[in-house]
């Protein structure tokens, strides 16, 4: 009951009433204790307090530039407690090496003690190395010397070639037999990038690991294997203290998407069981190439697209997938205000099966917020520079016809619901009835090429007003027949006629409750 009370204060009374039928299904640990803790960030002479913690923590962290910082706070989820408290120390006394040391405890204000002490850094080999003026002078002198050596080398090469030419002319050799060496410049080494995170990025609920620890992530993760590629870059499975994590590596040209996704994940109150769990963001340099990293939890089943390609589903598995995905979308689309904390309403703008991941228990989490837009009553909508974005196959008619109202936030959420209707169709294809299920196909596979153009989709969706074909067998199954009606309500041509995410979730719940073979106590 304590956890339920904490949920009520966190999501507000109105949102709790909406989710009341599912509270018992989403609570993962009943009757667990919650504590109040001391909280501070770097300036810890004055401390505040935080509530609803499973554990309290105190950390001392040093980054690669020698900066030392302190932090106390609350861990309000088991995932955060697992990742932060499993390994509470990472030490090195060498220069340019990150380190941290901390402690986790249970009990009201148990983190009231002193901070753990970090190892002292190894002193530099000379005082001049720590003097920026001397460093600049040494760099200038070194550069001049290197330039002189290069010029001297070129002169020697030219003299050598001249002598060979004279010898060749004397011996009447063919001029075409002369040779020359290509000069290739090699990088002197990777530059260490300055940390990009400023204090303005919060470390609140939903923002991943404490910010001071995020600054050391890239140096602690070993990339194991590439598990996916997309428009933004690559996704790798990485190893962090023996555990698998997902590392999304953006191309440098997509810095805006990386920054936007980092900003969305860092939003207060984004944390939700059906939103991909965020750990942190970092910037690193490998072979003189800047890489933008976004680190999240790793889900071995991969995307819903991969999952549907390799498995058929029972009606219960199908309903767990679609209800959990709808729950994540409801949380995104809903603006929440709770005291000083505020979660904006978020429209995803690129919903598809490849951006939904499947957890081990069969539920789903929503991922990839690089194209998202936000809205609050106080600040309005963060208008996107280009609203004709996303995956063409899943674009709503108003996006294809370029008549979406970019200043009205509801336009974006209605486009999300059109895409979710197509996702429902994809999932239903793989649902077994009488031991039969269709092969997996993407929406509109029979009407457009595998990589359709904007014009291809516009003709099929807007001109011909075509929608995915409904298999005949669905009409003879109560659950699939109800799902057919629901998806048709989602992909209506007129945006205002489409169901909202909350209405879709309620309808899915009723469909599941009407089938005695479906039990949602997962």
PDB file of C-alpha atoms in Angstrom, residues 81-372:
ATOM      1  CA  UNK A  81      19.360   0.985  -7.559  1.00  0.00           C
ATOM      2  CA  UNK A  82      20.682  -2.063  -9.400  1.00  0.00           C
ATOM      3  CA  UNK A  83      23.012  -0.186 -11.743  1.00  0.00           C
ATOM      4  CA  UNK A  84      24.285   2.400  -9.243  1.00  0.00           C
ATOM      5  CA  UNK A  85      24.610   0.295  -6.093  1.00  0.00           C
ATOM      6  CA  UNK A  86      25.994  -2.880  -7.674  1.00  0.00           C
ATOM      7  CA  UNK A  87      29.366  -1.246  -8.335  1.00  0.00           C
ATOM      8  CA  UNK A  88      29.973   1.695  -6.034  1.00  0.00           C
ATOM      9  CA  UNK A  89      33.651   2.252  -6.783  1.00  0.00           C
ATOM     10  CA  UNK A  90      35.749   2.949  -9.880  1.00  0.00           C
ATOM     11  CA  UNK A  91      39.229   4.158  -8.915  1.00  0.00           C
ATOM     12  CA  UNK A  92      42.399   5.284 -10.652  1.00  0.00           C
ATOM     13  CA  UNK A  93      45.116   7.643  -9.417  1.00  0.00           C
ATOM     14  CA  UNK A  94      46.458   8.399 -12.893  1.00  0.00           C
ATOM     15  CA  UNK A  95      45.891  11.773 -14.601  1.00  0.00           C
ATOM     16  CA  UNK A  96      43.072  11.962 -17.184  1.00  0.00           C
ATOM     17  CA  UNK A  97      41.290   8.982 -15.637  1.00  0.00           C
ATOM     18  CA  UNK A  98      37.734   9.156 -14.304  1.00  0.00           C
ATOM     19  CA  UNK A  99      36.969   7.764 -10.870  1.00  0.00           C
ATOM     20  CA  UNK A 100      34.108   7.614  -8.403  1.00  0.00           C
ATOM     21  CA  UNK A 101      33.352   6.192  -4.983  1.00  0.00           C
ATOM     22  CA  UNK A 102      30.023   6.019  -3.208  1.00  0.00           C
ATOM     23  CA  UNK A 103      27.725   4.257  -0.847  1.00  0.00           C
ATOM     24  CA  UNK A 104      24.070   3.211  -0.873  1.00  0.00           C
ATOM     25  CA  UNK A 105      21.979   2.710   2.240  1.00  0.00           C
ATOM     26  CA  UNK A 106      18.412   2.093   3.367  1.00  0.00           C
ATOM     27  CA  UNK A 107      16.689   4.147   6.041  1.00  0.00           C
ATOM     28  CA  UNK A 108      15.409   7.668   6.499  1.00  0.00           C
ATOM     29  CA  UNK A 109      18.272  10.169   5.982  1.00  0.00           C
ATOM     30  CA  UNK A 110      20.845   7.381   6.228  1.00  0.00           C
ATOM     31  CA  UNK A 111      23.097   9.283   3.785  1.00  0.00           C
ATOM     32  CA  UNK A 112      23.848  11.985   6.333  1.00  0.00           C
ATOM     33  CA  UNK A 113      27.459  10.951   6.790  1.00  0.00           C
ATOM     34  CA  UNK A 114      30.593  12.279   5.143  1.00  0.00           C
ATOM     35  CA  UNK A 115      31.393  11.633   1.502  1.00  0.00           C
ATOM     36  CA  UNK A 116      33.718   8.769   0.438  1.00  0.00           C
ATOM     37  CA  UNK A 117      37.298   9.897  -0.202  1.00  0.00           C
ATOM     38  CA  UNK A 118      38.706   9.592  -3.737  1.00  0.00           C
ATOM     39  CA  UNK A 119      42.273   8.489  -4.386  1.00  0.00           C
ATOM     40  CA  UNK A 120      44.684  11.417  -4.860  1.00  0.00           C
ATOM     41  CA  UNK A 121      45.731  12.000  -8.455  1.00  0.00           C
ATOM     42  CA  UNK A 122      49.273  11.144  -9.459  1.00  0.00           C
ATOM     43  CA  UNK A 123      51.240  14.413  -9.782  1.00  0.00           C
ATOM     44  CA  UNK A 124      52.323  15.494 -13.266  1.00  0.00           C
ATOM     45  CA  UNK A 125      55.937  14.864 -14.229  1.00  0.00           C
ATOM     46  CA  UNK A 126      56.746  18.577 -14.247  1.00  0.00           C
ATOM     47  CA  UNK A 127      55.282  21.869 -13.116  1.00  0.00           C
ATOM     48  CA  UNK A 128      55.355  23.161 -16.679  1.00  0.00           C
ATOM     49  CA  UNK A 129      52.695  20.606 -17.704  1.00  0.00           C
ATOM     50  CA  UNK A 130      50.193  22.206 -15.368  1.00  0.00           C
ATOM     51  CA  UNK A 131      50.989  25.736 -16.520  1.00  0.00           C
ATOM     52  CA  UNK A 132      48.747  26.667 -19.474  1.00  0.00           C
ATOM     53  CA  UNK A 133      51.134  29.412 -20.688  1.00  0.00           C
ATOM     54  CA  UNK A 134      54.058  27.002 -20.755  1.00  0.00           C
ATOM     55  CA  UNK A 135      51.875  24.427 -22.502  1.00  0.00           C
ATOM     56  CA  UNK A 136      50.962  26.924 -25.225  1.00  0.00           C
ATOM     57  CA  UNK A 137      54.590  27.984 -25.704  1.00  0.00           C
ATOM     58  CA  UNK A 138      55.743  24.367 -25.888  1.00  0.00           C
ATOM     59  CA  UNK A 139      52.999  23.625 -28.444  1.00  0.00           C
ATOM     60  CA  UNK A 140      54.019  26.609 -30.606  1.00  0.00           C
ATOM     61  CA  UNK A 141      57.733  25.796 -30.441  1.00  0.00           C
ATOM     62  CA  UNK A 142      57.014  22.116 -31.110  1.00  0.00           C
ATOM     63  CA  UNK A 143      54.858  23.013 -34.095  1.00  0.00           C
ATOM     64  CA  UNK A 144      57.560  25.278 -35.554  1.00  0.00           C
ATOM     65  CA  UNK A 145      60.195  22.584 -35.085  1.00  0.00           C
ATOM     66  CA  UNK A 146      57.930  19.969 -36.693  1.00  0.00           C
ATOM     67  CA  UNK A 147      57.246  22.289 -39.634  1.00  0.00           C
ATOM     68  CA  UNK A 148      60.980  22.929 -40.118  1.00  0.00           C
ATOM     69  CA  UNK A 149      61.663  19.200 -40.041  1.00  0.00           C
ATOM     70  CA  UNK A 150      58.957  18.568 -42.647  1.00  0.00           C
ATOM     71  CA  UNK A 151      60.355  21.317 -44.906  1.00  0.00           C
ATOM     72  CA  UNK A 152      63.900  19.980 -44.441  1.00  0.00           C
ATOM     73  CA  UNK A 153      62.655  16.490 -45.347  1.00  0.00           C
ATOM     74  CA  UNK A 154      60.966  17.835 -48.494  1.00  0.00           C
ATOM     75  CA  UNK A 155      64.194  19.606 -49.502  1.00  0.00           C
ATOM     76  CA  UNK A 156      66.187  16.392 -49.033  1.00  0.00           C
ATOM     77  CA  UNK A 157      63.655  14.445 -51.105  1.00  0.00           C
ATOM     78  CA  UNK A 158      63.734  17.045 -53.899  1.00  0.00           C
ATOM     79  CA  UNK A 159      67.543  17.037 -53.944  1.00  0.00           C
ATOM     80  CA  UNK A 160      67.538  13.271 -54.053  1.00  0.00           C
ATOM     81  CA  UNK A 161      65.055  13.245 -56.918  1.00  0.00           C
ATOM     82  CA  UNK A 162      67.104  15.902 -58.752  1.00  0.00           C
ATOM     83  CA  UNK A 163      70.267  13.852 -58.481  1.00  0.00           C
ATOM     84  CA  UNK A 164      68.484  10.762 -59.767  1.00  0.00           C
ATOM     85  CA  UNK A 165      67.098  12.790 -62.672  1.00  0.00           C
ATOM     86  CA  UNK A 166      70.564  14.017 -63.606  1.00  0.00           C
ATOM     87  CA  UNK A 167      71.953  10.489 -63.431  1.00  0.00           C
ATOM     88  CA  UNK A 168      69.013   9.244 -65.478  1.00  0.00           C
ATOM     89  CA  UNK A 169      69.559  11.899 -68.163  1.00  0.00           C
ATOM     90  CA  UNK A 170      73.234  11.124 -68.331  1.00  0.00           C
ATOM     91  CA  UNK A 171      72.480   7.456 -68.760  1.00  0.00           C
ATOM     92  CA  UNK A 172      69.719   8.311 -71.331  1.00  0.00           C
ATOM     93  CA  UNK A 173      67.039   6.601 -69.222  1.00  0.00           C
ATOM     94  CA  UNK A 174      63.371   7.165 -70.013  1.00  0.00           C
ATOM     95  CA  UNK A 175      61.941  10.059 -67.990  1.00  0.00           C
ATOM     96  CA  UNK A 176      58.814   7.982 -67.296  1.00  0.00           C
ATOM     97  CA  UNK A 177      60.967   5.673 -65.194  1.00  0.00           C
ATOM     98  CA  UNK A 178      61.305   8.382 -62.536  1.00  0.00           C
ATOM     99  CA  UNK A 179      59.345   7.794 -59.377  1.00  0.00           C
ATOM    100  CA  UNK A 180      57.958   9.922 -56.613  1.00  0.00           C
ATOM    101  CA  UNK A 181      56.799   9.187 -53.097  1.00  0.00           C
ATOM    102  CA  UNK A 182      53.353  10.082 -51.876  1.00  0.00           C
ATOM    103  CA  UNK A 183      53.379  12.170 -48.713  1.00  0.00           C
ATOM    104  CA  UNK A 184      50.702  11.120 -46.274  1.00  0.00           C
ATOM    105  CA  UNK A 185      49.774  13.027 -43.132  1.00  0.00           C
ATOM    106  CA  UNK A 186      49.048  10.865 -40.096  1.00  0.00           C
ATOM    107  CA  UNK A 187      47.099  11.979 -37.079  1.00  0.00           C
ATOM    108  CA  UNK A 188      49.222  12.760 -34.070  1.00  0.00           C
ATOM    109  CA  UNK A 189      46.550  11.321 -31.781  1.00  0.00           C
ATOM    110  CA  UNK A 190      43.013  11.785 -30.585  1.00  0.00           C
ATOM    111  CA  UNK A 191      42.135  15.018 -28.889  1.00  0.00           C
ATOM    112  CA  UNK A 192      40.433  14.775 -25.541  1.00  0.00           C
ATOM    113  CA  UNK A 193      37.031  16.445 -25.829  1.00  0.00           C
ATOM    114  CA  UNK A 194      35.848  18.807 -23.126  1.00  0.00           C
ATOM    115  CA  UNK A 195      32.873  17.533 -21.178  1.00  0.00           C
ATOM    116  CA  UNK A 196      29.705  18.913 -22.711  1.00  0.00           C
ATOM    117  CA  UNK A 197      27.262  18.501 -19.855  1.00  0.00           C
ATOM    118  CA  UNK A 198      26.429  21.674 -17.954  1.00  0.00           C
ATOM    119  CA  UNK A 199      24.711  21.958 -14.619  1.00  0.00           C
ATOM    120  CA  UNK A 200      21.468  22.878 -16.335  1.00  0.00           C
ATOM    121  CA  UNK A 201      20.825  19.204 -17.140  1.00  0.00           C
ATOM    122  CA  UNK A 202      18.886  17.840 -14.198  1.00  0.00           C
ATOM    123  CA  UNK A 203      19.464  14.506 -12.515  1.00  0.00           C
ATOM    124  CA  UNK A 204      15.883  13.870 -11.555  1.00  0.00           C
ATOM    125  CA  UNK A 205      13.511  10.983 -12.028  1.00  0.00           C
ATOM    126  CA  UNK A 206      13.734   9.582 -15.512  1.00  0.00           C
ATOM    127  CA  UNK A 207      17.119  11.133 -16.306  1.00  0.00           C
ATOM    128  CA  UNK A 208      19.197   7.982 -15.793  1.00  0.00           C
ATOM    129  CA  UNK A 209      22.242   7.676 -13.568  1.00  0.00           C
ATOM    130  CA  UNK A 210      23.336  10.649 -11.427  1.00  0.00           C
ATOM    131  CA  UNK A 211      24.875  13.272 -13.710  1.00  0.00           C
ATOM    132  CA  UNK A 212      28.328  13.103 -12.139  1.00  0.00           C
ATOM    133  CA  UNK A 213      28.511   9.359 -12.835  1.00  0.00           C
ATOM    134  CA  UNK A 214      27.267   9.852 -16.437  1.00  0.00           C
ATOM    135  CA  UNK A 215      30.425  11.873 -17.141  1.00  0.00           C
ATOM    136  CA  UNK A 216      32.528   8.707 -16.779  1.00  0.00           C
ATOM    137  CA  UNK A 217      30.312   6.247 -18.711  1.00  0.00           C
ATOM    138  CA  UNK A 218      32.057   6.138 -22.099  1.00  0.00           C
ATOM    139  CA  UNK A 219      35.398   5.211 -20.517  1.00  0.00           C
ATOM    140  CA  UNK A 220      33.836   2.323 -18.592  1.00  0.00           C
ATOM    141  CA  UNK A 221      31.887   0.676 -21.440  1.00  0.00           C
ATOM    142  CA  UNK A 222      33.361  -1.898 -23.818  1.00  0.00           C
ATOM    143  CA  UNK A 223      31.533  -2.277 -27.144  1.00  0.00           C
ATOM    144  CA  UNK A 224      30.841  -5.970 -27.793  1.00  0.00           C
ATOM    145  CA  UNK A 225      28.752  -6.262 -30.986  1.00  0.00           C
ATOM    146  CA  UNK A 226      26.721  -4.160 -33.409  1.00  0.00           C
ATOM    147  CA  UNK A 227      23.050  -5.077 -33.061  1.00  0.00           C
ATOM    148  CA  UNK A 228      21.416  -2.561 -35.381  1.00  0.00           C
ATOM    149  CA  UNK A 229      21.774   0.346 -37.789  1.00  0.00           C
ATOM    150  CA  UNK A 230      19.441   3.212 -38.647  1.00  0.00           C
ATOM    151  CA  UNK A 231      19.192   6.707 -40.095  1.00  0.00           C
ATOM    152  CA  UNK A 232      21.073   8.115 -37.103  1.00  0.00           C
ATOM    153  CA  UNK A 233      23.983   5.661 -36.819  1.00  0.00           C
ATOM    154  CA  UNK A 234      24.429   2.323 -35.053  1.00  0.00           C
ATOM    155  CA  UNK A 235      23.303   0.483 -31.923  1.00  0.00           C
ATOM    156  CA  UNK A 236      25.838  -1.653 -30.069  1.00  0.00           C
ATOM    157  CA  UNK A 237      25.615  -4.041 -27.178  1.00  0.00           C
ATOM    158  CA  UNK A 238      28.129  -2.833 -24.635  1.00  0.00           C
ATOM    159  CA  UNK A 239      29.497  -4.262 -21.392  1.00  0.00           C
ATOM    160  CA  UNK A 240      29.407  -2.052 -18.295  1.00  0.00           C
ATOM    161  CA  UNK A 241      30.739  -3.659 -15.104  1.00  0.00           C
ATOM    162  CA  UNK A 242      29.834  -7.109 -16.422  1.00  0.00           C
ATOM    163  CA  UNK A 243      26.286  -6.156 -17.476  1.00  0.00           C
ATOM    164  CA  UNK A 244      24.957  -5.660 -21.008  1.00  0.00           C
ATOM    165  CA  UNK A 245      23.827  -2.167 -21.967  1.00  0.00           C
ATOM    166  CA  UNK A 246      22.646  -0.702 -25.283  1.00  0.00           C
ATOM    167  CA  UNK A 247      24.841   2.044 -26.766  1.00  0.00           C
ATOM    168  CA  UNK A 248      23.240   4.132 -29.496  1.00  0.00           C
ATOM    169  CA  UNK A 249      26.056   5.826 -31.450  1.00  0.00           C
ATOM    170  CA  UNK A 250      24.995   8.833 -33.511  1.00  0.00           C
ATOM    171  CA  UNK A 251      26.804  10.180 -36.549  1.00  0.00           C
ATOM    172  CA  UNK A 252      28.270  13.613 -35.851  1.00  0.00           C
ATOM    173  CA  UNK A 253      25.943  15.090 -38.486  1.00  0.00           C
ATOM    174  CA  UNK A 254      22.981  13.949 -36.364  1.00  0.00           C
ATOM    175  CA  UNK A 255      24.064  15.840 -33.262  1.00  0.00           C
ATOM    176  CA  UNK A 256      20.656  17.555 -33.146  1.00  0.00           C
ATOM    177  CA  UNK A 257      18.865  14.179 -32.856  1.00  0.00           C
ATOM    178  CA  UNK A 258      21.270  13.050 -30.125  1.00  0.00           C
ATOM    179  CA  UNK A 259      20.807  16.303 -28.216  1.00  0.00           C
ATOM    180  CA  UNK A 260      17.023  16.130 -28.610  1.00  0.00           C
ATOM    181  CA  UNK A 261      16.804  12.535 -27.417  1.00  0.00           C
ATOM    182  CA  UNK A 262      19.090  13.308 -24.476  1.00  0.00           C
ATOM    183  CA  UNK A 263      16.874  16.273 -23.599  1.00  0.00           C
ATOM    184  CA  UNK A 264      13.697  14.171 -23.797  1.00  0.00           C
ATOM    185  CA  UNK A 265      15.132  11.384 -21.649  1.00  0.00           C
ATOM    186  CA  UNK A 266      16.345  13.951 -19.107  1.00  0.00           C
ATOM    187  CA  UNK A 267      12.827  15.348 -18.693  1.00  0.00           C
ATOM    188  CA  UNK A 268      11.478  15.102 -15.164  1.00  0.00           C
ATOM    189  CA  UNK A 269       8.919  12.318 -14.646  1.00  0.00           C
ATOM    190  CA  UNK A 270       9.580  10.553 -17.966  1.00  0.00           C
ATOM    191  CA  UNK A 271      10.468   7.371 -16.047  1.00  0.00           C
ATOM    192  CA  UNK A 272       7.834   4.719 -16.812  1.00  0.00           C
ATOM    193  CA  UNK A 273       7.906   0.943 -17.090  1.00  0.00           C
ATOM    194  CA  UNK A 274       6.923   1.144 -20.776  1.00  0.00           C
ATOM    195  CA  UNK A 275       9.518   3.762 -21.733  1.00  0.00           C
ATOM    196  CA  UNK A 276      13.059   2.582 -22.503  1.00  0.00           C
ATOM    197  CA  UNK A 277      15.183   3.042 -19.360  1.00  0.00           C
ATOM    198  CA  UNK A 278      17.840   5.705 -19.889  1.00  0.00           C
ATOM    199  CA  UNK A 279      21.270   5.573 -18.218  1.00  0.00           C
ATOM    200  CA  UNK A 280      23.165   8.542 -19.632  1.00  0.00           C
ATOM    201  CA  UNK A 281      24.730  10.333 -22.600  1.00  0.00           C
ATOM    202  CA  UNK A 282      28.380  10.942 -23.361  1.00  0.00           C
ATOM    203  CA  UNK A 283      30.716  12.188 -26.072  1.00  0.00           C
ATOM    204  CA  UNK A 284      33.929  10.379 -26.954  1.00  0.00           C
ATOM    205  CA  UNK A 285      36.568  10.396 -29.679  1.00  0.00           C
ATOM    206  CA  UNK A 286      37.766   7.222 -31.386  1.00  0.00           C
ATOM    207  CA  UNK A 287      40.417   7.388 -34.111  1.00  0.00           C
ATOM    208  CA  UNK A 288      39.954  11.177 -34.331  1.00  0.00           C
ATOM    209  CA  UNK A 289      36.230  10.640 -34.981  1.00  0.00           C
ATOM    210  CA  UNK A 290      33.714  12.214 -32.622  1.00  0.00           C
ATOM    211  CA  UNK A 291      31.035   9.818 -31.409  1.00  0.00           C
ATOM    212  CA  UNK A 292      27.829  10.816 -29.619  1.00  0.00           C
ATOM    213  CA  UNK A 293      26.686   8.064 -27.260  1.00  0.00           C
ATOM    214  CA  UNK A 294      23.281   7.476 -25.686  1.00  0.00           C
ATOM    215  CA  UNK A 295      23.301   4.596 -23.189  1.00  0.00           C
ATOM    216  CA  UNK A 296      20.118   2.704 -22.241  1.00  0.00           C
ATOM    217  CA  UNK A 297      19.094  -0.676 -20.870  1.00  0.00           C
ATOM    218  CA  UNK A 298      19.685  -3.654 -23.160  1.00  0.00           C
ATOM    219  CA  UNK A 299      16.787  -5.919 -24.185  1.00  0.00           C
ATOM    220  CA  UNK A 300      17.973  -9.177 -25.717  1.00  0.00           C
ATOM    221  CA  UNK A 301      14.756  -9.830 -27.691  1.00  0.00           C
ATOM    222  CA  UNK A 302      15.406  -6.678 -29.707  1.00  0.00           C
ATOM    223  CA  UNK A 303      12.726  -4.668 -31.469  1.00  0.00           C
ATOM    224  CA  UNK A 304       9.098  -5.643 -31.927  1.00  0.00           C
ATOM    225  CA  UNK A 305       9.878  -5.841 -35.651  1.00  0.00           C
ATOM    226  CA  UNK A 306      12.515  -8.546 -35.005  1.00  0.00           C
ATOM    227  CA  UNK A 307      10.238 -10.276 -32.516  1.00  0.00           C
ATOM    228  CA  UNK A 308       7.307 -10.538 -34.944  1.00  0.00           C
ATOM    229  CA  UNK A 309       9.552 -11.786 -37.737  1.00  0.00           C
ATOM    230  CA  UNK A 310      10.640 -14.811 -35.696  1.00  0.00           C
ATOM    231  CA  UNK A 311       7.624 -15.677 -33.510  1.00  0.00           C
ATOM    232  CA  UNK A 312       3.899 -16.245 -33.636  1.00  0.00           C
ATOM    233  CA  UNK A 313       1.763 -15.001 -30.742  1.00  0.00           C
ATOM    234  CA  UNK A 314      -0.997 -16.373 -28.585  1.00  0.00           C
ATOM    235  CA  UNK A 315      -3.933 -13.991 -27.975  1.00  0.00           C
ATOM    236  CA  UNK A 316      -2.589 -13.326 -24.475  1.00  0.00           C
ATOM    237  CA  UNK A 317       0.922 -12.498 -25.764  1.00  0.00           C
ATOM    238  CA  UNK A 318      -0.618 -10.216 -28.383  1.00  0.00           C
ATOM    239  CA  UNK A 319      -2.682  -8.287 -25.827  1.00  0.00           C
ATOM    240  CA  UNK A 320       0.256  -7.907 -23.426  1.00  0.00           C
ATOM    241  CA  UNK A 321       2.325  -6.419 -26.258  1.00  0.00           C
ATOM    242  CA  UNK A 322      -0.282  -3.937 -27.489  1.00  0.00           C
ATOM    243  CA  UNK A 323      -1.526  -2.847 -24.036  1.00  0.00           C
ATOM    244  CA  UNK A 324       1.981  -2.241 -22.718  1.00  0.00           C
ATOM    245  CA  UNK A 325       2.912  -0.291 -25.859  1.00  0.00           C
ATOM    246  CA  UNK A 326      -0.288   1.750 -25.553  1.00  0.00           C
ATOM    247  CA  UNK A 327       0.536   2.456 -21.889  1.00  0.00           C
ATOM    248  CA  UNK A 328       3.891   3.902 -22.922  1.00  0.00           C
ATOM    249  CA  UNK A 329       2.244   6.107 -25.544  1.00  0.00           C
ATOM    250  CA  UNK A 330      -0.373   7.317 -23.031  1.00  0.00           C
ATOM    251  CA  UNK A 331       2.410   8.358 -20.667  1.00  0.00           C
ATOM    252  CA  UNK A 332       4.196  10.186 -23.488  1.00  0.00           C
ATOM    253  CA  UNK A 333       1.081  12.026 -24.669  1.00  0.00           C
ATOM    254  CA  UNK A 334       0.008  13.095 -21.173  1.00  0.00           C
ATOM    255  CA  UNK A 335       1.174  16.332 -19.554  1.00  0.00           C
ATOM    256  CA  UNK A 336       1.687  15.865 -15.811  1.00  0.00           C
ATOM    257  CA  UNK A 337       2.114  18.578 -13.180  1.00  0.00           C
ATOM    258  CA  UNK A 338       2.939  17.599  -9.614  1.00  0.00           C
ATOM    259  CA  UNK A 339       4.111  20.424  -7.391  1.00  0.00           C
ATOM    260  CA  UNK A 340       7.357  21.804  -8.760  1.00  0.00           C
ATOM    261  CA  UNK A 341       7.850  18.833 -11.089  1.00  0.00           C
ATOM    262  CA  UNK A 342       6.389  18.913 -14.574  1.00  0.00           C
ATOM    263  CA  UNK A 343       6.370  16.404 -17.399  1.00  0.00           C
ATOM    264  CA  UNK A 344       5.481  17.870 -20.800  1.00  0.00           C
ATOM    265  CA  UNK A 345       3.222  16.083 -23.221  1.00  0.00           C
ATOM    266  CA  UNK A 346       5.439  14.371 -25.802  1.00  0.00           C
ATOM    267  CA  UNK A 347       4.577  13.334 -29.356  1.00  0.00           C
ATOM    268  CA  UNK A 348       6.925  10.644 -30.683  1.00  0.00           C
ATOM    269  CA  UNK A 349       6.584  11.308 -34.467  1.00  0.00           C
ATOM    270  CA  UNK A 350       8.329   8.061 -35.520  1.00  0.00           C
ATOM    271  CA  UNK A 351       6.280   5.240 -34.010  1.00  0.00           C
ATOM    272  CA  UNK A 352       6.923   1.888 -35.700  1.00  0.00           C
ATOM    273  CA  UNK A 353       7.730  -1.671 -34.691  1.00  0.00           C
ATOM    274  CA  UNK A 354      11.463  -1.001 -35.020  1.00  0.00           C
ATOM    275  CA  UNK A 355      11.215   1.711 -32.337  1.00  0.00           C
ATOM    276  CA  UNK A 356       9.411  -0.513 -29.827  1.00  0.00           C
ATOM    277  CA  UNK A 357      11.535  -2.980 -27.846  1.00  0.00           C
ATOM    278  CA  UNK A 358      10.357  -6.241 -26.253  1.00  0.00           C
ATOM    279  CA  UNK A 359      11.298  -7.038 -22.676  1.00  0.00           C
ATOM    280  CA  UNK A 360      11.930 -10.538 -21.391  1.00  0.00           C
ATOM    281  CA  UNK A 361       8.454 -10.738 -19.789  1.00  0.00           C
ATOM    282  CA  UNK A 362       6.764  -9.977 -23.123  1.00  0.00           C
ATOM    283  CA  UNK A 363       5.889  -6.344 -22.396  1.00  0.00           C
ATOM    284  CA  UNK A 364       7.136  -3.477 -24.551  1.00  0.00           C
ATOM    285  CA  UNK A 365       8.993  -0.206 -24.105  1.00  0.00           C
ATOM    286  CA  UNK A 366       8.936   2.817 -26.425  1.00  0.00           C
ATOM    287  CA  UNK A 367      12.324   4.021 -27.710  1.00  0.00           C
ATOM    288  CA  UNK A 368      13.941   6.581 -30.060  1.00  0.00           C
ATOM    289  CA  UNK A 369      12.874  10.151 -29.245  1.00  0.00           C
ATOM    290  CA  UNK A 370      15.158  11.960 -31.689  1.00  0.00           C
ATOM    291  CA  UNK A 371      12.193  13.448 -33.597  1.00  0.00           C
ATOM    292  CA  UNK A 372       9.875  14.086 -30.641  1.00  0.00           C
TER     293      UNK A 372
END
